[in-house]
């Protein structure tokens, strides 16, 4: 089973995902950590050489995946950003952007990272993204994957790795309905594996030091955790579940909150009073501008109502626009009750008042008006849709709606 | 609680079941039965019938779905091609079984849905349960179906197994119920190879 072997390789070699960690431990002072890896680092012993050989094959496979986002400018931007916060390994790190609508990123032991598009959607500015990349870089700089791999290999003496993976996959299938197989499944597996809390705390501590050195607001890393916690809580609340159950990423452990508290404390120590920090918001929005509608679409269409609502409202803290109002409407419409239909209609109506409303907003605005019996207004909206997107794939159907 | 999946998504969910040995795993016995060609065959709950131009394999409904109005056929196995029949899904019913508390919910069918909303429902189904990463609408146009004013929806999707698949759904809402025949297959070769069968079945479809 090739897909399983790929996962086994990846997980077995201990790629460390952004969201791991279990038991709480004391905060680590960022000043106490220094990179163990210098420029042009090469594997040191037979264990590490073997791991690098495996990883070379994994990277080749990932690099050729058609789930990668090909946008050259965006990839250059990510590569440049990891270069700013990669410490001594700056020129050796590689970033791959995979189209997976999950909030995650992971670093592999040879210095390449996979960032999921779901992460880009949720970042409000460059400082937040820099924090995630710095955290991931730190896993490489501190040789965490090697330590994790040795630890995993030791544990396989107790129970076989394959059966552990089987249990994880089976467990995930029980309550995780999105079967984002392969790359995404891999992410699920990685996040379900309990990584060593000590390693995560180290990566947080070195990561925050790296972004502070690069001139980013140190508090941005804690904010990312706060957003993640808020999203999980709202997702659970909408489904009337406890936030610590039933979601693959944070099943039953308090690590996110602990890590947010530790990062806030570290940020306080690293923030220079009176200094103005550039959050890089404009730069970040410019870099993702072309892909942002896709990022929103991928998230909203998964119909995790609470999560989508939280993400949209968080992004809207920096200002509403036609795109965000439209996807707010989509999220409400997919909640699929007459009450939410009425609220969706309001969002579509609000969206089309912005000059940047996507053409689709006019289509759904028109349909909502039609269902409300407002025929003339509906026709005007649908005509506007056809004018904006004359070759839309559903134009034949919309023309029929206008004719009837 | 068992998580049951719709066989129209079986290509993807089978991979998971096979890997996990979970409750969806197939025993391999008596799962499929043969559909005889050129005969009137009742599908779903029996409210719709079609004539197939050649032999297809009909998936047993008990293993995968508890939705009585949905039935799935395949020619070469569900990874490669499948046809699903929805024979009068009632208002507020799901096209697939889902736990009420699942984070990601496939919308329920509602009698007031317009074809763009039904198309959107199908997209959600594939994104949520089928692992579709990329989804492209190719066409949504009026098309008579079962003697009613219906629609034809064409789409293609890249799934997380990195295979592009392509599909066509022809349906109509009649007396508040959804009647639909949907074909989904690997975009290379298999879609074109079985499309004539699908078209013949759509033309032959009758309500009973």
Coordinates of C-alpha atoms in Angstrom, one line a residue:
Chain A
X1 CA 0.0 0.0 0.0
X2 CA 2.0 2.9 -1.3
X3 CA 0.1 5.6 0.5
X4 CA 0.7 4.0 3.8
X5 CA 4.3 3.5 3.2
X6 CA 4.7 7.2 2.4
X7 CA 3.0 8.1 5.6
X8 CA 5.0 5.6 7.6
X9 CA 8.2 7.1 6.2
X10 CA 7.1 10.6 6.9
X11 CA 5.8 10.0 10.3
X12 CA 8.4 7.4 11.2
X13 CA 11.2 9.8 10.4
X14 CA 9.5 12.3 12.8
X15 CA 8.5 15.3 10.8
X16 CA 7.4 17.7 13.5
X17 CA 4.1 19.3 12.9
X18 CA 3.2 22.8 14.2
X19 CA 0.6 21.5 16.6
X20 CA 2.0 18.8 18.7
X21 CA 2.9 18.6 22.4
X22 CA 1.2 17.0 25.4
X23 CA 2.2 17.4 29.0
X24 CA 2.9 20.9 30.4
X25 CA 6.4 21.8 31.3
X26 CA 8.1 25.0 32.5
X27 CA 8.6 27.8 30.0
X28 CA 12.0 27.8 28.3
X29 CA 13.9 31.1 28.3
X30 CA 14.5 32.1 24.6
X31 CA 18.0 33.3 25.5
X32 CA 19.0 29.8 26.6
X33 CA 18.7 28.3 23.2
X34 CA 21.2 28.4 20.3
X35 CA 21.0 26.7 16.9
X36 CA 22.9 23.3 16.6
X37 CA 22.9 23.6 12.9
X38 CA 25.1 25.9 10.8
X39 CA 25.0 26.9 7.1
X40 CA 25.4 23.9 4.8
X41 CA 24.8 21.4 7.6
X42 CA 25.3 17.8 6.7
X43 CA 24.2 14.6 8.6
X44 CA 26.7 13.6 11.2
X45 CA 26.3 9.9 11.9
X46 CA 24.9 6.7 10.3
X47 CA 21.4 7.3 11.9
X48 CA 21.2 10.8 10.6
X49 CA 22.6 9.9 7.2
X50 CA 20.0 7.1 6.8
X51 CA 17.2 9.5 7.7
X52 CA 18.5 12.0 5.2
X53 CA 18.5 9.4 2.5
X54 CA 14.8 8.5 3.2
X55 CA 13.9 12.2 3.4
X56 CA 15.4 12.9 0.0
X57 CA 12.9 10.5 -1.5
X58 CA 10.1 12.0 0.5
X59 CA 11.0 15.5 -0.7
X60 CA 11.2 14.3 -4.3
X61 CA 7.7 12.9 -4.0
X62 CA 6.3 16.0 -2.3
X63 CA 8.0 18.3 -4.8
X64 CA 6.2 16.5 -7.6
X65 CA 2.8 16.4 -6.0
X66 CA 0.1 18.1 -7.9
X67 CA -1.5 19.3 -4.7
X68 CA 1.2 21.9 -4.5
X69 CA 0.3 25.5 -5.2
X70 CA 2.3 26.5 -8.2
X71 CA 2.1 30.3 -8.0
X72 CA 5.8 31.4 -8.5
X73 CA 5.5 34.8 -6.8
X74 CA 3.8 33.3 -3.7
X75 CA 6.4 30.6 -3.4
X76 CA 9.2 33.1 -3.8
X77 CA 7.6 35.1 -1.0
X78 CA 7.4 32.1 1.3
X79 CA 11.0 31.2 0.5
X80 CA 12.1 34.8 1.2
X81 CA 10.2 34.8 4.5
X82 CA 11.7 31.6 5.8
X83 CA 15.0 33.1 4.8
X84 CA 14.5 36.0 7.2
X85 CA 13.7 33.8 10.2
X86 CA 15.7 30.7 9.5
X87 CA 18.7 31.6 11.5
X88 CA 22.0 30.1 10.4
X89 CA 20.2 27.6 8.1
X90 CA 18.5 30.4 6.1
X91 CA 19.9 29.5 2.8
X92 CA 19.3 25.7 3.2
X93 CA 15.6 25.8 4.0
X94 CA 12.9 24.9 1.5
X95 CA 9.2 25.6 1.7
X96 CA 6.4 23.7 -0.2
X97 CA 2.9 25.1 -0.2
X98 CA 0.3 22.3 -0.3
X99 CA -3.4 23.0 -1.1
X100 CA -4.9 21.5 2.1
X101 CA -7.4 23.6 4.0
X102 CA -6.0 22.7 7.4
X103 CA -4.4 25.0 9.9
X104 CA -0.9 23.4 9.9
X105 CA 2.7 23.4 8.8
X106 CA 5.4 20.9 9.3
X107 CA 9.2 20.7 9.1
X108 CA 11.1 17.7 7.9
X109 CA 14.5 16.6 9.2
X110 CA 16.5 17.7 6.2
X111 CA 15.3 21.3 6.3
X112 CA 12.2 21.4 4.1
X113 CA 8.8 22.5 5.3
X114 CA 5.3 21.9 4.1
X115 CA 2.9 24.7 4.7
X116 CA -0.8 24.1 4.2
X117 CA -2.9 26.7 2.5
X118 CA -5.3 26.6 5.5
X119 CA -2.5 28.2 7.5
X120 CA -2.1 31.1 5.0
X121 CA -5.8 31.8 5.2
X122 CA -5.7 32.3 8.9
X123 CA -2.6 34.5 9.2
X124 CA -3.5 38.2 9.6
X125 CA -0.1 39.5 8.7
X126 CA 3.5 38.6 7.9
X127 CA 4.5 38.7 11.5
X128 CA 2.2 35.8 12.3
X129 CA 3.4 33.8 9.4
X130 CA 7.0 34.5 10.3
X131 CA 6.3 33.2 13.7
X132 CA 5.1 29.9 12.4
X133 CA 8.0 29.6 10.0
X134 CA 10.4 30.5 12.7
X135 CA 8.9 27.8 14.9
X136 CA 9.3 25.3 12.2
X137 CA 12.9 26.4 11.3
X138 CA 13.7 25.9 15.0
X139 CA 12.8 22.3 14.8
X140 CA 15.5 21.9 12.2
X141 CA 18.0 24.2 13.9
X142 CA 17.7 22.2 17.1
X143 CA 17.8 18.8 15.3
X144 CA 14.5 17.8 16.8
X145 CA 13.5 15.4 14.2
X146 CA 16.5 13.2 14.8
X147 CA 15.7 13.2 18.5
X148 CA 12.1 12.4 17.8
X149 CA 13.0 9.7 15.4
X150 CA 15.3 8.0 17.9
X151 CA 12.6 8.2 20.5
X152 CA 10.0 6.7 18.1
X153 CA 12.3 3.9 17.2
X154 CA 12.8 3.1 20.8
X155 CA 9.1 3.0 21.3
X156 CA 8.5 0.6 18.4
X157 CA 10.1 -2.0 20.6
X158 CA 7.0 -1.7 22.7
X159 CA 4.3 -1.6 20.1
X160 CA 4.8 -1.8 16.3
X161 CA 4.7 1.4 14.5
X162 CA 2.3 0.1 11.8
X163 CA -0.3 -0.8 14.4
X164 CA 0.1 2.6 16.0
X165 CA -0.6 4.2 12.7
X166 CA -3.5 1.9 12.1
X167 CA -5.0 2.9 15.3
X168 CA -4.5 6.6 14.5
X169 CA -6.1 6.3 11.1
X170 CA -9.0 4.2 12.5
X171 CA -9.5 6.7 15.3
X172 CA -9.4 9.6 13.0
X173 CA -12.0 8.0 10.7
X174 CA -14.3 7.7 13.7
X175 CA -14.8 11.3 14.3
X176 CA -12.9 13.2 11.6
X177 CA -15.2 13.3 8.6
X178 CA -12.9 15.0 6.2
X179 CA -11.0 12.3 4.5
X180 CA -8.3 14.5 3.2
X181 CA -6.2 11.5 2.3
X182 CA -2.5 11.4 1.7
X183 CA -1.0 14.8 2.3
X184 CA -3.8 15.9 4.4
X185 CA -4.2 12.5 6.0
X186 CA -0.6 12.8 6.8
X187 CA -1.1 16.0 8.5
X188 CA -3.9 14.5 10.6
X189 CA -1.6 11.6 11.6
X190 CA 1.2 13.9 12.4
X191 CA -0.9 16.0 14.6
X192 CA -2.4 13.1 16.3
X193 CA 1.0 11.7 17.2
X194 CA 1.9 13.0 20.6
X195 CA 5.1 14.9 20.1
X196 CA 7.4 15.7 22.9
X197 CA 6.3 18.8 24.7
X198 CA 9.9 19.7 25.5
X199 CA 10.7 19.9 21.8
X200 CA 7.7 22.1 21.1
X201 CA 8.6 24.4 23.9
X202 CA 12.1 24.7 22.6
X203 CA 10.9 25.4 19.1
X204 CA 8.6 28.1 20.4
X205 CA 11.4 29.7 22.4
X206 CA 14.0 29.7 19.7
X207 CA 11.3 30.7 17.1
X208 CA 10.2 33.8 19.1
X209 CA 13.9 34.8 19.5
X210 CA 14.3 34.5 15.7
X211 CA 11.4 36.7 14.8
X212 CA 12.4 39.3 17.4
X213 CA 15.8 39.4 15.9
X214 CA 14.2 39.8 12.4
X215 CA 12.2 42.8 13.7
X216 CA 8.8 41.2 14.0
X217 CA 6.5 41.8 16.9
X218 CA 7.2 39.0 19.3
X219 CA 3.5 38.9 20.5
X220 CA 2.4 37.7 17.0
X221 CA 3.2 34.0 17.9
X222 CA 0.9 34.0 21.0
X223 CA -1.8 35.6 18.9
X224 CA -1.7 32.7 16.4
X225 CA -2.3 30.3 19.3
X226 CA -5.1 32.5 20.6
X227 CA -6.8 32.4 17.1
X228 CA -6.4 28.6 16.9
X229 CA -8.0 28.2 20.4
X230 CA -10.9 30.5 19.5
X231 CA -11.5 28.6 16.2
X232 CA -11.6 25.3 17.9
X233 CA -13.9 26.5 20.7
X234 CA -16.4 28.1 18.3
X235 CA -16.3 25.0 16.0
X236 CA -17.2 22.8 18.9
X237 CA -19.8 25.2 20.3
X238 CA -21.7 25.3 17.1
X239 CA -21.9 21.5 17.0
X240 CA -22.6 21.5 20.8
X241 CA -19.5 19.6 21.6
X242 CA -16.8 20.1 24.2
X243 CA -13.9 21.9 22.5
X244 CA -11.4 19.2 23.7
X245 CA -13.2 16.4 22.1
X246 CA -13.9 15.3 18.6
X247 CA -11.5 17.4 16.7
X248 CA -8.4 15.8 15.3
X249 CA -5.8 18.4 16.1
X250 CA -6.3 19.1 19.8
X251 CA -7.9 16.0 21.2
X252 CA -7.8 16.2 25.0
X253 CA -4.8 18.1 26.0
X254 CA -4.2 21.6 27.2
X255 CA -1.1 22.3 25.3
X256 CA -2.4 25.2 23.0
X257 CA -3.4 27.3 26.0
X258 CA -0.1 26.6 27.9
X259 CA 1.9 27.4 24.8
X260 CA 0.0 30.7 24.3
X261 CA 0.7 31.7 27.9
X262 CA 4.4 30.8 27.6
X263 CA 4.7 32.7 24.3
X264 CA 3.0 35.7 25.8
X265 CA 5.5 35.7 28.7
X266 CA 8.4 35.3 26.3
X267 CA 7.1 38.1 24.1
X268 CA 6.9 40.4 27.1
X269 CA 10.6 39.8 27.7
X270 CA 11.6 40.3 24.1
X271 CA 9.5 43.3 23.2
X272 CA 11.5 46.5 23.3
X273 CA 9.4 49.2 25.0
X274 CA 8.6 52.1 22.7
X275 CA 9.7 50.4 19.6
X276 CA 7.2 50.3 16.7
X277 CA 6.9 46.9 15.1
X278 CA 6.0 46.5 11.5
X279 CA 3.5 43.7 11.2
X280 CA 3.9 43.4 7.4
X281 CA 0.2 43.3 6.9
X282 CA 0.1 45.1 3.6
X283 CA 3.0 43.0 2.3
X284 CA 1.3 39.8 3.4
X285 CA -2.0 40.7 1.9
X286 CA -0.4 41.6 -1.4
X287 CA 1.5 38.3 -1.4
X288 CA -1.7 36.2 -1.0
X289 CA -4.0 38.4 -2.9
X290 CA -4.3 36.1 -5.9
X291 CA -5.0 33.0 -3.8
X292 CA -7.1 34.5 -1.1
X293 CA -10.5 33.8 -2.7
X294 CA -9.5 30.2 -3.1
X295 CA -8.3 30.0 0.5
X296 CA -11.7 31.2 1.7
X297 CA -13.6 29.0 -0.7
X298 CA -11.7 25.9 0.4
X299 CA -12.4 26.6 4.1
X300 CA -16.0 27.6 3.8
X301 CA -17.0 24.8 1.5
X302 CA -15.9 22.3 4.2
X303 CA -19.0 23.6 6.1
X304 CA -17.4 23.6 9.5
X305 CA -19.7 26.4 10.4
X306 CA -18.1 27.6 13.7
X307 CA -14.6 27.4 12.3
X308 CA -15.5 29.3 9.2
X309 CA -17.3 32.0 11.2
X310 CA -14.4 32.4 13.5
X311 CA -11.8 32.7 10.7
X312 CA -13.9 35.2 8.7
X313 CA -14.6 37.3 11.7
X314 CA -11.0 37.3 12.8
X315 CA -9.8 38.4 9.3
X316 CA -12.5 41.0 9.4
X317 CA -11.0 42.6 12.5
X318 CA -8.7 44.3 10.0
X319 CA -11.7 45.6 8.0
X320 CA -14.6 44.0 6.1
X321 CA -14.6 43.9 2.3
X322 CA -16.7 42.3 -0.4
X323 CA -14.8 39.1 -0.4
X324 CA -15.1 38.5 3.3
X325 CA -18.8 39.5 3.3
X326 CA -19.4 37.1 0.4
X327 CA -17.8 34.2 2.2
X328 CA -19.6 35.0 5.3
X329 CA -22.8 34.6 3.3
X330 CA -21.6 31.3 1.8
X331 CA -20.8 30.0 5.3
X332 CA -24.3 31.0 6.5
X333 CA -26.0 29.5 3.5
X334 CA -24.3 26.2 4.0
X335 CA -25.7 26.0 7.5
X336 CA -28.8 25.1 5.7
X337 CA -31.8 26.4 7.6
X338 CA -34.3 29.1 6.7
X339 CA -33.0 31.3 9.5
X340 CA -29.5 31.1 8.2
X341 CA -30.7 31.6 4.7
X342 CA -32.1 34.9 5.7
X343 CA -28.8 35.9 7.4
X344 CA -26.9 34.7 4.3
X345 CA -29.1 36.9 2.1
X346 CA -28.1 39.9 4.3
X347 CA -24.4 39.1 3.8
X348 CA -24.7 38.8 0.1
X349 CA -26.5 42.1 0.0
X350 CA -23.8 43.6 2.0
X351 CA -21.1 42.0 -0.1
X352 CA -22.3 43.5 -3.4
X353 CA -22.2 47.0 -1.9
X354 CA -18.3 46.7 -2.0
X355 CA -16.5 47.4 -5.2
X356 CA -14.4 44.2 -4.7
X357 CA -17.3 41.8 -4.4
X358 CA -16.7 38.7 -6.5
X359 CA -19.1 38.0 -9.3
X360 CA -20.4 35.0 -7.5
X361 CA -21.8 37.3 -4.8
X362 CA -24.2 38.8 -7.4
X363 CA -25.4 35.3 -8.4
X364 CA -26.2 34.3 -4.8
X365 CA -27.6 37.7 -4.1
X366 CA -29.9 37.3 -7.0
X367 CA -31.0 33.8 -6.0
X368 CA -31.7 35.0 -2.4
X369 CA -33.8 37.8 -3.8
X370 CA -35.6 35.4 -6.1
X371 CA -36.5 33.1 -3.2
X372 CA -37.7 36.1 -1.2
X373 CA -40.1 36.9 -4.1
X374 CA -38.3 40.1 -5.1
X375 CA -38.3 39.3 -8.8
X376 CA -37.2 42.6 -10.3
X377 CA -34.3 43.1 -7.9
X378 CA -33.4 39.5 -8.4
X379 CA -33.3 39.9 -12.2
X380 CA -31.1 43.0 -11.9
X381 CA -28.6 41.1 -9.6
X382 CA -28.5 38.1 -11.9
X383 CA -28.0 40.4 -15.0
X384 CA -25.2 42.0 -13.1
X385 CA -23.7 38.6 -12.5
X386 CA -23.8 37.7 -16.2
X387 CA -22.3 41.1 -17.1
X388 CA -19.4 40.5 -14.7
X389 CA -18.9 36.8 -15.6
X390 CA -20.4 36.3 -19.1
X391 CA -18.7 33.0 -19.6
X392 CA -19.4 31.6 -16.1
X393 CA -20.0 27.9 -16.3
X394 CA -23.5 28.3 -14.9
X395 CA -24.4 31.2 -17.2
X396 CA -26.8 28.9 -19.3
X397 CA -28.8 28.2 -16.1
X398 CA -28.8 31.7 -14.9
X399 CA -30.1 32.9 -18.3
X400 CA -32.9 30.4 -18.0
X401 CA -33.7 31.8 -14.6
X402 CA -33.9 35.3 -16.1
X403 CA -36.2 34.0 -18.9
X404 CA -38.7 32.3 -16.6
Chain B
X1 CA -21.1 4.7 16.2
X2 CA -20.4 3.6 12.7
X3 CA -19.4 6.2 10.2
X4 CA -21.1 5.1 7.0
X5 CA -20.1 6.5 3.7
X6 CA -21.8 6.9 0.5
X7 CA -20.4 4.6 -2.2
X8 CA -20.3 7.3 -4.7
X9 CA -17.3 8.5 -2.7
X10 CA -16.2 4.9 -2.3
X11 CA -13.0 5.4 -4.3
X12 CA -11.6 7.6 -1.6
X13 CA -13.3 6.1 1.4
X14 CA -12.3 2.6 0.5
X15 CA -8.7 3.6 0.6
X16 CA -9.1 4.6 4.1
X17 CA -11.2 1.6 5.1
X18 CA -8.7 -0.7 3.5
X19 CA -5.8 0.9 5.3
X20 CA -7.5 1.1 8.7
X21 CA -9.3 -2.2 8.6
X22 CA -12.2 -0.1 9.9
X23 CA -15.9 -0.9 9.9
X24 CA -16.2 0.1 6.3
X25 CA -13.8 -2.6 5.1
X26 CA -15.2 -4.9 2.5
X27 CA -15.4 -8.6 3.1
X28 CA -15.2 -9.1 -0.6
X29 CA -18.2 -11.4 -0.6
X30 CA -21.6 -10.6 -2.0
X31 CA -20.9 -6.9 -2.0
X32 CA -21.8 -6.4 -5.6
X33 CA -24.6 -8.0 -7.6
X34 CA -24.9 -7.9 -11.4
X35 CA -27.2 -5.5 -13.2
X36 CA -28.6 -7.2 -16.4
X37 CA -28.5 -5.1 -19.5
X38 CA -31.6 -4.0 -21.5
X39 CA -34.1 -4.6 -18.6
X40 CA -36.0 -2.1 -16.5
X41 CA -34.3 -2.0 -13.2
X42 CA -35.7 -0.2 -10.1
X43 CA -33.1 1.8 -8.2
X44 CA -32.9 3.3 -4.8
X45 CA -36.2 2.9 -3.0
X46 CA -37.9 1.8 -6.2
X47 CA -39.3 5.1 -7.1
X48 CA -37.2 5.4 -10.2
X49 CA -36.2 2.8 -12.8
X50 CA -33.6 2.8 -15.6
X51 CA -32.4 0.6 -18.4
X52 CA -28.7 -0.1 -18.6
X53 CA -27.1 -0.8 -22.0
X54 CA -24.6 -3.3 -20.5
X55 CA -23.8 -5.1 -17.3
X56 CA -22.9 -2.9 -14.3
X57 CA -22.2 -3.9 -10.7
X58 CA -24.7 -2.8 -8.1
X59 CA -23.3 -2.1 -4.7
X60 CA -25.1 -3.6 -1.8
X61 CA -26.8 -0.8 0.1
X62 CA -26.6 -2.3 3.5
X63 CA -22.9 -2.0 3.9
X64 CA -22.3 1.6 3.0
X65 CA -25.3 3.7 3.4
X66 CA -28.6 3.7 5.3
X67 CA -30.1 6.2 2.9
X68 CA -32.8 4.2 1.2
X69 CA -33.2 6.5 -1.7
X70 CA -29.5 6.3 -2.8
X71 CA -28.0 3.5 -4.7
X72 CA -24.5 3.1 -6.3
X73 CA -23.3 1.2 -9.3
X74 CA -19.8 0.8 -10.7
X75 CA -18.3 -0.7 -13.9
X76 CA -14.6 -1.0 -13.1
X77 CA -14.6 -0.4 -9.3
X78 CA -15.4 2.7 -7.4
X79 CA -11.9 4.2 -7.7
X80 CA -12.5 4.5 -11.4
X81 CA -16.1 5.0 -12.0
X82 CA -19.5 5.1 -10.3
X83 CA -23.1 6.0 -11.0
X84 CA -25.3 7.0 -8.1
X85 CA -29.1 7.1 -8.2
X86 CA -31.1 9.3 -5.9
X87 CA -34.8 8.2 -6.2
X88 CA -36.8 10.9 -4.6
X89 CA -34.9 12.2 -1.6
X90 CA -37.4 14.0 0.7
X91 CA -37.2 17.5 2.1
X92 CA -34.6 17.9 4.9
X93 CA -33.0 14.6 4.3
X94 CA -29.3 14.0 3.8
X95 CA -27.8 12.4 0.7
X96 CA -25.4 10.6 3.0
X97 CA -25.4 9.5 6.6
X98 CA -23.6 11.8 8.9
X99 CA -23.3 12.2 12.7
X100 CA -25.3 15.2 13.9
X101 CA -22.2 16.5 15.7
X102 CA -19.7 16.0 12.8
X103 CA -17.7 19.2 12.5
X104 CA -18.2 19.3 8.7
X105 CA -21.7 18.8 7.6
X106 CA -23.0 17.9 4.2
X107 CA -26.0 20.2 3.7
X108 CA -29.4 18.5 3.8
X109 CA -31.5 18.6 0.7
X110 CA -34.4 21.0 1.0
X111 CA -37.4 21.1 -1.3
X112 CA -36.9 24.8 -2.0
X113 CA -33.4 24.3 -3.4
X114 CA -32.6 25.7 -6.8
X115 CA -30.2 23.8 -9.1
X116 CA -27.2 26.1 -8.1
X117 CA -27.8 25.1 -4.5
X118 CA -28.1 21.4 -5.3
X119 CA -24.8 21.8 -7.3
X120 CA -23.3 23.4 -4.2
X121 CA -24.6 20.5 -2.1
X122 CA -22.8 18.0 -4.3
X123 CA -19.6 20.0 -4.1
X124 CA -19.8 20.0 -0.3
X125 CA -20.4 16.3 -0.3
X126 CA -17.2 15.7 -2.3
X127 CA -15.1 18.2 -0.4
X128 CA -16.2 17.0 3.0
X129 CA -16.6 13.2 2.5
X130 CA -14.6 12.6 -0.6
X131 CA -11.5 14.6 0.1
X132 CA -11.7 16.7 -3.0
X133 CA -9.0 19.3 -2.9
X134 CA -9.9 21.3 -6.0
X135 CA -13.3 21.6 -7.5
X136 CA -14.2 23.1 -10.9
X137 CA -17.7 23.7 -12.1
X138 CA -17.7 23.1 -15.9
X139 CA -21.3 23.7 -16.7
X140 CA -24.7 24.2 -15.2
X141 CA -27.6 24.2 -17.7
X142 CA -31.3 23.5 -17.9
X143 CA -32.1 19.9 -19.0
X144 CA -35.4 18.1 -18.9
X145 CA -35.3 15.0 -16.6
X146 CA -38.2 12.5 -15.8
X147 CA -40.5 14.8 -17.8
X148 CA -39.8 17.8 -15.5
X149 CA -37.7 20.9 -15.9
X150 CA -34.4 19.7 -14.5
X151 CA -30.7 20.5 -14.8
X152 CA -27.4 19.1 -15.9
X153 CA -24.3 19.8 -13.7
X154 CA -20.8 19.1 -15.0
X155 CA -17.7 19.3 -12.8
X156 CA -14.3 18.0 -12.2
X157 CA -12.3 17.6 -9.1
X158 CA -8.7 16.8 -7.9
X159 CA -8.8 14.5 -5.0
X160 CA -6.3 14.0 -2.3
X161 CA -5.1 10.8 -4.0
X162 CA -3.9 13.2 -6.7
X163 CA -6.2 11.9 -9.3
X164 CA -8.5 14.1 -11.3
X165 CA -12.0 12.9 -11.6
X166 CA -14.9 14.2 -13.7
X167 CA -18.6 14.0 -13.2
X168 CA -22.0 14.8 -14.5
X169 CA -25.3 15.0 -12.6
X170 CA -28.7 15.2 -14.2
X171 CA -31.6 15.8 -11.8
X172 CA -34.8 17.5 -11.0
X173 CA -36.9 18.4 -8.0
X174 CA -40.4 16.9 -8.4
X175 CA -43.1 17.3 -5.8
X176 CA -40.5 18.5 -3.4
X177 CA -38.3 15.4 -3.8
X178 CA -34.8 15.2 -5.4
X179 CA -34.4 12.8 -8.3
X180 CA -30.8 12.6 -9.6
X181 CA -28.5 10.4 -11.5
X182 CA -24.8 11.2 -11.0
X183 CA -21.8 9.8 -12.8
X184 CA -18.3 10.3 -11.4
X185 CA -15.1 8.7 -12.9
X186 CA -11.4 9.1 -13.4
X187 CA -11.1 11.9 -15.9
X188 CA -8.6 10.1 -18.1
X189 CA -10.3 7.3 -20.1
X190 CA -12.9 6.1 -17.6
X191 CA -15.2 9.2 -17.8
X192 CA -15.4 9.1 -21.6
X193 CA -15.7 5.3 -21.6
X194 CA -18.8 5.1 -19.5
X195 CA -20.5 8.4 -20.3
X196 CA -22.6 6.8 -23.1
X197 CA -24.0 4.3 -20.5
X198 CA -24.8 7.1 -18.2
X199 CA -26.6 9.1 -20.9
X200 CA -28.6 6.0 -22.0
X201 CA -29.7 5.5 -18.4
X202 CA -30.7 9.2 -18.0
X203 CA -32.8 9.0 -21.1
X204 CA -34.4 5.7 -20.0
X205 CA -35.1 6.9 -16.5
X206 CA -38.8 6.7 -15.4
X207 CA -40.6 7.4 -12.1
X208 CA -42.5 4.4 -10.8

